Every structure is written in structure tokens, then in C-alpha cells.
């Protein structure tokens, strides 16, 4: 892992995000077109990125790695709510935002930010491993996540299983079977998946940039509680995980992806849930902005430590 290359690649991602920010400001991208591109990203390019990472049949991983990562992912989403609860208490989060902070801490931006960053640091095939985390993410976000978000609300909130099913989840399951059964897709199909999947990284970063452009910057930086929150979420928690997991996980790739996934910024899903369940969507937006910007510093720091 060449840290100078990682820093340069993270700067490249940051610049692409900056292009998205400028495109929104000069009205090349508006809210309507951003929503459509978001649908394209989630439903087309990301599934192709996942399938393209295994479609050649030459994924250089043992099958035991898959089961190890799935186990880690399940344990992560079981343990993180307790960590998030302690973090809330340390920061003295007010009751009306308690559920939102819990949710933001547990469910990070694996989809939009995770895939591009993991691909940048660990290579194309590692996208498949990241998709396994995202698969478990989807199972927990629309079950445990709904419970956490509405923890202090009196009314009971129901969820439907169909909410867990989406193209990225389906692609992850198909990719898992392709890998386990050693299936090699025809070259034309494989190349198609790879070519479409390659759109994901620049498109995702531009969309993040355009979404940040919708927020009033002056107001964002007045949310002072987010500064210690970001430090703990994106540096201290991943470092603690590294210390605890290093004696157990001998494979540096699994360890590295796990730590990087934990270091991801607050996910866009926090904003979606805040709007859906009458949460503080402004705070969710501010958290996404600050943690995303900071991630371009915190992730290279963690990679250096790794």
C-alpha cells in the first residue's frame, strides 16, 4: 500500500467532487437531474461495478475470505449500535437528535463513497468484498436502522422486507454466486459490466459534490458538536477496531477494507431517513457535508497507519 499513491488518488476523488460542486453552482446540474443521475448510479452503474469485479472468473480470493467478511460485517452492525450509544452519551446529544446520531454512526456511506475509495486503495476486485459489507448494510439499515432512528419516538414504525431489495443488493448476491461457483461470463458481457461500472466512481463523486453545493456553508460550520463527532467516528473508532482486530485478522486486505469501511463518512441514507421519519434533516445534511470533506484527510491517515 503506497501511501503517496493513495493521497494522490484521494486528491483526485476530491477534485472530481469539486467539479460536481461547480457544475451545480453554474447550473449544469440541478436537483432534478441529480436525482435522475442518482437513480442511474444506484440502479445501473453500481450493480455493474459489483458484477464487473467478479465477471472474469479471476478473482484472487479464497472462499474463506468471503465468509470471514460476512461474519465481520454482521458483527460490526451488531456491535456498532452500542458504540454509537456510548458516543451519544459522551457528546451529550439532545433527545430529539439521539436516534439520528445513532443511525449516522452505524450506517456510513459504503455505497456512494465506499466503492470508489475501496477500488482506489485496494484495486478493482476489492469492490466485490466491499459489496458484501453493503449487502449486510442493507439488511440492517431497513430493520435495526429504522428501530434506532425512531428509538425515542412513541409511535411504532413498521418496515417492509421489499425495502431491503434493490439492484445493488441483487447484484451483490449474484456476484457472490458467480464467485462461489467459479463462473466465468463471456468476455463481451464481462467487458460491458466493467465499462459501465467504471462510470460509478466519477459519477458518485460528482453527485456528492453537487449535493454539498445545495447546503449553506456558513450554517454548516456552526454545528460545533460535529467536530468531535467526526474525529471519534472517522479516526478513533476505526483505530480501536484496528487495534482489536489486528491480532485476530491475519489477512491485511480484510483488515484494511474493514477499517476503511468503518472510516466512511455519514451516509446519504441518513438524510433520506430524516425526511421520511420527521428527523432533523438539516443536521443530517450538515453531518454528511463535514464528514465527507474530512474523510479526504482521515482516510489517508488511516491508510498510513495500516
CSV table of N, CA and C in Angstrom, one decimal, residues 173-282:
chain,number,residue,atom,x,y,z
A,173,UNK,N,-25.6,-10.4,-4.5
A,173,UNK,CA,-26.0,-11.8,-4.3
A,173,UNK,C,-25.6,-12.6,-5.5
A,174,UNK,N,-25.8,-12.0,-6.7
A,174,UNK,CA,-25.4,-12.7,-8.0
A,174,UNK,C,-23.9,-12.8,-8.0
A,175,UNK,N,-23.2,-11.7,-7.7
A,175,UNK,CA,-21.7,-11.7,-7.7
A,175,UNK,C,-21.2,-12.8,-6.7
A,176,UNK,N,-21.9,-13.0,-5.6
A,176,UNK,CA,-21.5,-14.0,-4.6
A,176,UNK,C,-21.6,-15.4,-5.2
A,177,UNK,N,-22.7,-15.6,-5.9
A,177,UNK,CA,-22.8,-17.0,-6.6
A,177,UNK,C,-21.8,-17.1,-7.7
A,178,UNK,N,-21.6,-16.1,-8.5
A,178,UNK,CA,-20.6,-16.2,-9.6
A,178,UNK,C,-19.2,-16.6,-9.0
A,179,UNK,N,-18.9,-15.9,-7.9
A,179,UNK,CA,-17.6,-16.2,-7.2
A,179,UNK,C,-17.5,-17.6,-6.7
A,180,UNK,N,-18.6,-18.0,-5.9
A,180,UNK,CA,-18.6,-19.3,-5.3
A,180,UNK,C,-18.6,-20.5,-6.3
A,181,UNK,N,-19.3,-20.3,-7.4
A,181,UNK,CA,-19.4,-21.3,-8.4
A,181,UNK,C,-18.3,-21.2,-9.5
A,182,UNK,N,-17.4,-20.3,-9.3
A,182,UNK,CA,-16.3,-20.1,-10.3
A,182,UNK,C,-16.8,-19.9,-11.7
A,183,UNK,N,-17.9,-19.1,-11.9
A,183,UNK,CA,-18.5,-18.9,-13.2
A,183,UNK,C,-17.7,-17.8,-13.9
A,184,UNK,N,-17.3,-18.0,-15.2
A,184,UNK,CA,-16.7,-17.0,-16.0
A,184,UNK,C,-17.6,-16.6,-17.1
A,185,UNK,N,-18.1,-15.3,-17.0
A,185,UNK,CA,-19.0,-14.8,-18.0
A,185,UNK,C,-18.3,-14.6,-19.4
A,186,UNK,N,-19.1,-14.6,-20.5
A,186,UNK,CA,-18.5,-14.3,-21.8
A,186,UNK,C,-17.8,-12.9,-21.8
A,187,UNK,N,-16.7,-12.8,-22.5
A,187,UNK,CA,-15.9,-11.6,-22.4
A,187,UNK,C,-16.7,-10.4,-22.8
A,188,UNK,N,-17.6,-10.4,-23.8
A,188,UNK,CA,-18.3,-9.3,-24.2
A,188,UNK,C,-19.2,-8.8,-23.0
A,189,UNK,N,-19.8,-9.7,-22.3
A,189,UNK,CA,-20.7,-9.3,-21.2
A,189,UNK,C,-19.8,-8.8,-20.0
A,190,UNK,N,-18.7,-9.5,-19.7
A,190,UNK,CA,-17.8,-9.0,-18.7
A,190,UNK,C,-17.3,-7.6,-18.9
A,191,UNK,N,-16.9,-7.4,-20.2
A,191,UNK,CA,-16.4,-6.0,-20.6
A,191,UNK,C,-17.4,-5.0,-20.5
A,192,UNK,N,-18.7,-5.3,-20.8
A,192,UNK,CA,-19.8,-4.4,-20.7
A,192,UNK,C,-20.0,-4.0,-19.2
A,193,UNK,N,-20.0,-5.0,-18.3
A,193,UNK,CA,-20.2,-4.7,-16.9
A,193,UNK,C,-19.0,-3.8,-16.4
A,194,UNK,N,-17.8,-4.1,-16.8
A,194,UNK,CA,-16.7,-3.3,-16.4
A,194,UNK,C,-16.7,-1.9,-16.9
A,195,UNK,N,-17.1,-1.7,-18.2
A,195,UNK,CA,-17.1,-0.4,-18.8
A,195,UNK,C,-18.2,0.5,-18.1
A,196,UNK,N,-19.4,-0.1,-17.9
A,196,UNK,CA,-20.4,0.7,-17.3
A,196,UNK,C,-20.1,1.0,-15.8
A,197,UNK,N,-19.5,-0.1,-15.2
A,197,UNK,CA,-19.1,0.1,-13.7
A,197,UNK,C,-18.1,1.2,-13.5
A,198,UNK,N,-17.2,1.4,-14.5
A,198,UNK,CA,-16.2,2.4,-14.4
A,198,UNK,C,-16.8,3.8,-14.3
A,199,UNK,N,-18.0,4.0,-14.7
A,199,UNK,CA,-18.7,5.3,-14.6
A,199,UNK,C,-19.0,5.6,-13.2
A,200,UNK,N,-19.1,4.6,-12.3
A,200,UNK,CA,-19.5,4.8,-10.9
A,200,UNK,C,-18.7,5.8,-10.1
A,201,UNK,N,-17.4,5.6,-10.2
A,201,UNK,CA,-16.5,6.5,-9.3
A,201,UNK,C,-16.7,8.0,-9.6
A,202,UNK,N,-16.5,8.4,-10.9
A,202,UNK,CA,-16.6,9.8,-11.2
A,202,UNK,C,-18.0,10.3,-11.0
A,203,UNK,N,-19.0,9.5,-11.3
A,203,UNK,CA,-20.4,9.9,-11.2
A,203,UNK,C,-20.8,10.1,-9.7
A,204,UNK,N,-20.4,9.1,-8.9
A,204,UNK,CA,-20.6,9.2,-7.5
A,204,UNK,C,-20.0,10.4,-6.8
A,205,UNK,N,-18.8,10.7,-7.1
A,205,UNK,CA,-18.1,11.8,-6.5
A,205,UNK,C,-18.7,13.1,-7.0
A,206,UNK,N,-19.1,13.2,-8.3
A,206,UNK,CA,-19.7,14.4,-8.8
A,206,UNK,C,-21.1,14.7,-8.1
A,207,UNK,N,-21.8,13.6,-7.9
A,207,UNK,CA,-23.1,13.7,-7.2
A,207,UNK,C,-22.9,14.1,-5.8
A,208,UNK,N,-21.9,13.6,-5.1
A,208,UNK,CA,-21.6,14.1,-3.7
A,208,UNK,C,-21.3,15.6,-3.7
A,209,UNK,N,-20.5,16.0,-4.7
A,209,UNK,CA,-20.1,17.4,-4.8
A,209,UNK,C,-21.4,18.3,-5.1
A,210,UNK,N,-22.2,17.8,-6.0
A,210,UNK,CA,-23.4,18.6,-6.3
A,210,UNK,C,-24.4,18.7,-5.1
A,211,UNK,N,-24.5,17.6,-4.3
A,211,UNK,CA,-25.3,17.6,-3.1
A,211,UNK,C,-24.8,18.5,-2.1
A,212,UNK,N,-23.5,18.6,-1.9
A,212,UNK,CA,-22.8,19.5,-1.0
A,212,UNK,C,-23.1,21.0,-1.4
A,213,UNK,N,-23.2,21.2,-2.7
A,213,UNK,CA,-23.4,22.6,-3.2
A,213,UNK,C,-24.8,23.1,-2.8
A,214,UNK,N,-25.7,22.2,-2.4
A,214,UNK,CA,-27.1,22.7,-2.1
A,214,UNK,C,-27.1,23.2,-0.6
A,215,UNK,N,-26.1,23.0,0.1
A,215,UNK,CA,-26.1,23.4,1.6
A,215,UNK,C,-25.5,24.7,1.8
A,216,UNK,N,-26.0,25.5,2.7
A,216,UNK,CA,-25.5,26.8,3.1
A,216,UNK,C,-24.2,26.6,4.0
A,217,UNK,N,-23.0,26.9,3.4
A,217,UNK,CA,-21.8,26.5,4.0
A,217,UNK,C,-21.6,27.2,5.4
A,218,UNK,N,-22.0,28.5,5.5
A,218,UNK,CA,-21.8,29.2,6.7
A,218,UNK,C,-22.5,28.6,7.9
A,219,UNK,N,-23.7,28.1,7.6
A,219,UNK,CA,-24.5,27.5,8.7
A,219,UNK,C,-24.0,26.1,9.1
A,220,UNK,N,-23.4,25.4,8.1
A,220,UNK,CA,-22.9,24.1,8.3
A,220,UNK,C,-21.8,24.1,9.4
A,221,UNK,N,-20.9,25.0,9.3
A,221,UNK,CA,-19.7,25.0,10.2
A,221,UNK,C,-20.0,25.6,11.6
A,222,UNK,N,-21.3,26.0,11.8
A,222,UNK,CA,-21.7,26.4,13.1
A,222,UNK,C,-22.2,25.3,14.0
A,223,UNK,N,-22.2,24.1,13.4
A,223,UNK,CA,-22.7,22.9,14.1
A,223,UNK,C,-21.5,22.3,14.8
A,224,UNK,N,-21.1,22.9,16.0
A,224,UNK,CA,-19.8,22.6,16.6
A,224,UNK,C,-19.7,21.2,17.1
A,225,UNK,N,-20.8,20.5,17.5
A,225,UNK,CA,-20.8,19.2,18.0
A,225,UNK,C,-20.3,18.2,17.0
A,226,UNK,N,-20.4,18.6,15.7
A,226,UNK,CA,-20.0,17.6,14.6
A,226,UNK,C,-18.5,17.5,14.5
A,227,UNK,N,-17.7,18.4,15.1
A,227,UNK,CA,-16.3,18.3,15.0
A,227,UNK,C,-15.7,17.2,15.9
A,228,UNK,N,-16.1,17.1,17.2
A,228,UNK,CA,-15.6,16.0,18.0
A,228,UNK,C,-16.3,14.7,17.5
A,229,UNK,N,-17.5,14.8,17.0
A,229,UNK,CA,-18.2,13.6,16.5
A,229,UNK,C,-17.4,13.0,15.3
A,230,UNK,N,-17.0,13.9,14.4
A,230,UNK,CA,-16.3,13.4,13.2
A,230,UNK,C,-14.9,12.8,13.6
A,231,UNK,N,-14.2,13.4,14.5
A,231,UNK,CA,-13.0,12.9,15.0
A,231,UNK,C,-13.1,11.5,15.6
A,232,UNK,N,-14.1,11.3,16.4
A,232,UNK,CA,-14.4,10.0,17.0
A,232,UNK,C,-14.8,9.0,16.0
A,233,UNK,N,-15.8,9.4,15.2
A,233,UNK,CA,-16.4,8.4,14.2
A,233,UNK,C,-15.3,8.0,13.2
A,234,UNK,N,-14.5,8.9,12.7
A,234,UNK,CA,-13.7,8.6,11.5
A,234,UNK,C,-12.2,8.4,11.8
A,235,UNK,N,-11.8,8.5,13.0
A,235,UNK,CA,-10.5,8.2,13.4
A,235,UNK,C,-10.4,7.3,14.6
A,236,UNK,N,-11.0,7.7,15.7
A,236,UNK,CA,-10.9,6.9,16.9
A,236,UNK,C,-11.6,5.5,16.8
A,237,UNK,N,-12.8,5.4,16.3
A,237,UNK,CA,-13.5,4.2,16.2
A,237,UNK,C,-12.8,3.2,15.2
A,238,UNK,N,-12.3,3.7,14.0
A,238,UNK,CA,-11.6,2.8,13.2
A,238,UNK,C,-10.2,2.3,13.8
A,239,UNK,N,-9.6,3.2,14.5
A,239,UNK,CA,-8.3,2.9,15.1
A,239,UNK,C,-8.5,1.8,16.2
A,240,UNK,N,-9.6,2.0,17.0
A,240,UNK,CA,-9.9,1.0,18.0
A,240,UNK,C,-10.2,-0.4,17.4
A,241,UNK,N,-10.9,-0.3,16.3
A,241,UNK,CA,-11.2,-1.6,15.5
A,241,UNK,C,-9.9,-2.2,15.0
A,242,UNK,N,-9.0,-1.4,14.5
A,242,UNK,CA,-7.7,-1.9,14.1
A,242,UNK,C,-6.9,-2.6,15.2
A,243,UNK,N,-6.9,-1.9,16.3
A,243,UNK,CA,-6.2,-2.5,17.5
A,243,UNK,C,-6.8,-3.8,17.9
A,244,UNK,N,-8.1,-3.9,17.9
A,244,UNK,CA,-8.8,-5.1,18.4
A,244,UNK,C,-8.7,-6.2,17.4
A,245,UNK,N,-8.8,-5.9,16.1
A,245,UNK,CA,-8.8,-6.9,15.0
A,245,UNK,C,-7.5,-7.4,14.5
A,246,UNK,N,-6.5,-6.6,14.7
A,246,UNK,CA,-5.1,-6.9,14.1
A,246,UNK,C,-4.6,-8.3,14.6
A,247,UNK,N,-4.8,-8.6,15.9
A,247,UNK,CA,-4.3,-9.9,16.4
A,247,UNK,C,-5.2,-11.0,15.9
A,248,UNK,N,-6.4,-10.7,15.4
A,248,UNK,CA,-7.3,-11.8,15.0
A,248,UNK,C,-7.2,-12.0,13.5
A,249,UNK,N,-7.3,-10.9,12.7
A,249,UNK,CA,-7.3,-11.0,11.3
A,249,UNK,C,-5.8,-10.9,10.8
A,250,UNK,N,-5.4,-12.0,10.2
A,250,UNK,CA,-4.0,-12.1,9.7
A,250,UNK,C,-3.9,-11.6,8.3
A,251,UNK,N,-5.1,-11.5,7.6
A,251,UNK,CA,-5.1,-11.1,6.2
A,251,UNK,C,-5.2,-9.6,6.2
A,252,UNK,N,-4.1,-8.9,5.7
A,252,UNK,CA,-4.1,-7.4,5.7
A,252,UNK,C,-5.2,-6.8,4.8
A,253,UNK,N,-5.6,-7.5,3.8
A,253,UNK,CA,-6.7,-7.0,2.9
A,253,UNK,C,-8.0,-6.9,3.6
A,254,UNK,N,-8.4,-8.0,4.3
A,254,UNK,CA,-9.6,-8.0,5.1
A,254,UNK,C,-9.6,-6.9,6.2
A,255,UNK,N,-8.5,-6.8,6.9
A,255,UNK,CA,-8.3,-5.8,7.9
A,255,UNK,C,-8.4,-4.4,7.4
A,256,UNK,N,-7.7,-4.2,6.2
A,256,UNK,CA,-7.7,-2.9,5.6
A,256,UNK,C,-9.1,-2.4,5.2
A,257,UNK,N,-9.8,-3.3,4.5
A,257,UNK,CA,-11.2,-3.0,4.0
A,257,UNK,C,-12.1,-2.7,5.2
A,258,UNK,N,-12.0,-3.5,6.2
A,258,UNK,CA,-12.9,-3.3,7.4
A,258,UNK,C,-12.7,-2.0,8.0
A,259,UNK,N,-11.4,-1.6,8.2
A,259,UNK,CA,-11.1,-0.3,8.8
A,259,UNK,C,-11.5,0.8,7.9
A,260,UNK,N,-11.3,0.7,6.6
A,260,UNK,CA,-11.7,1.8,5.7
A,260,UNK,C,-13.2,1.9,5.6
A,261,UNK,N,-14.0,0.8,5.7
A,261,UNK,CA,-15.4,0.9,5.7
A,261,UNK,C,-15.9,1.6,7.0
A,262,UNK,N,-15.3,1.3,8.1
A,262,UNK,CA,-15.7,1.9,9.3
A,262,UNK,C,-15.4,3.4,9.3
A,263,UNK,N,-14.4,3.8,8.5
A,263,UNK,CA,-14.0,5.2,8.4
A,263,UNK,C,-14.8,6.1,7.4
A,264,UNK,N,-15.7,5.4,6.8
A,264,UNK,CA,-16.5,6.2,5.8
A,264,UNK,C,-17.3,7.3,6.4
A,265,UNK,N,-17.6,8.4,5.7
A,265,UNK,CA,-18.4,9.5,6.2
A,265,UNK,C,-19.9,9.1,6.4
A,266,UNK,N,-20.7,9.9,7.0
A,266,UNK,CA,-22.1,9.7,7.2
A,266,UNK,C,-22.8,9.5,5.9
A,267,UNK,N,-23.6,8.5,5.8
A,267,UNK,CA,-24.2,8.1,4.5
A,267,UNK,C,-25.4,9.0,4.1
A,268,UNK,N,-25.7,9.1,2.8
A,268,UNK,CA,-26.8,9.9,2.3
A,268,UNK,C,-28.2,9.3,2.8
A,269,UNK,N,-28.1,8.0,3.2
A,269,UNK,CA,-29.3,7.4,3.7
A,269,UNK,C,-29.8,8.1,5.0
A,270,UNK,N,-28.9,8.7,5.7
A,270,UNK,CA,-29.3,9.4,7.0
A,270,UNK,C,-30.3,10.6,6.6
A,271,UNK,N,-30.0,11.3,5.5
A,271,UNK,CA,-30.9,12.3,5.1
A,271,UNK,C,-32.2,11.8,4.6
A,272,UNK,N,-32.2,10.7,3.9
A,272,UNK,CA,-33.4,10.0,3.4
A,272,UNK,C,-34.3,9.6,4.6
A,273,UNK,N,-33.7,9.0,5.6
A,273,UNK,CA,-34.5,8.6,6.8
A,273,UNK,C,-35.0,9.8,7.6
A,274,UNK,N,-34.2,10.9,7.6
A,274,UNK,CA,-34.6,12.1,8.4
A,274,UNK,C,-35.8,12.7,7.7
A,275,UNK,N,-35.9,12.7,6.4
A,275,UNK,CA,-37.0,13.2,5.7
A,275,UNK,C,-38.2,12.3,5.9
A,276,UNK,N,-38.0,11.0,5.9
A,276,UNK,CA,-39.1,10.0,5.9
A,276,UNK,C,-39.7,9.9,7.3
A,277,UNK,N,-38.9,10.0,8.4
A,277,UNK,CA,-39.3,9.8,9.7
A,277,UNK,C,-39.4,11.1,10.5
A,278,UNK,N,-39.5,12.3,9.9
A,278,UNK,CA,-39.6,13.6,10.5
A,278,UNK,C,-38.4,13.8,11.5
A,279,UNK,N,-37.2,13.5,11.0
A,279,UNK,CA,-36.0,13.7,11.8
A,279,UNK,C,-35.4,15.1,11.4
A,280,UNK,N,-34.3,15.4,12.0
A,280,UNK,CA,-33.6,16.7,11.8
A,280,UNK,C,-32.8,16.5,10.5
A,281,UNK,N,-33.4,16.8,9.3
A,281,UNK,CA,-32.8,16.6,8.0
A,281,UNK,C,-31.7,17.6,7.8
A,282,UNK,N,-31.8,18.8,8.4
A,282,UNK,CA,-30.7,19.8,8.3
A,282,UNK,C,-29.4,19.3,9.0
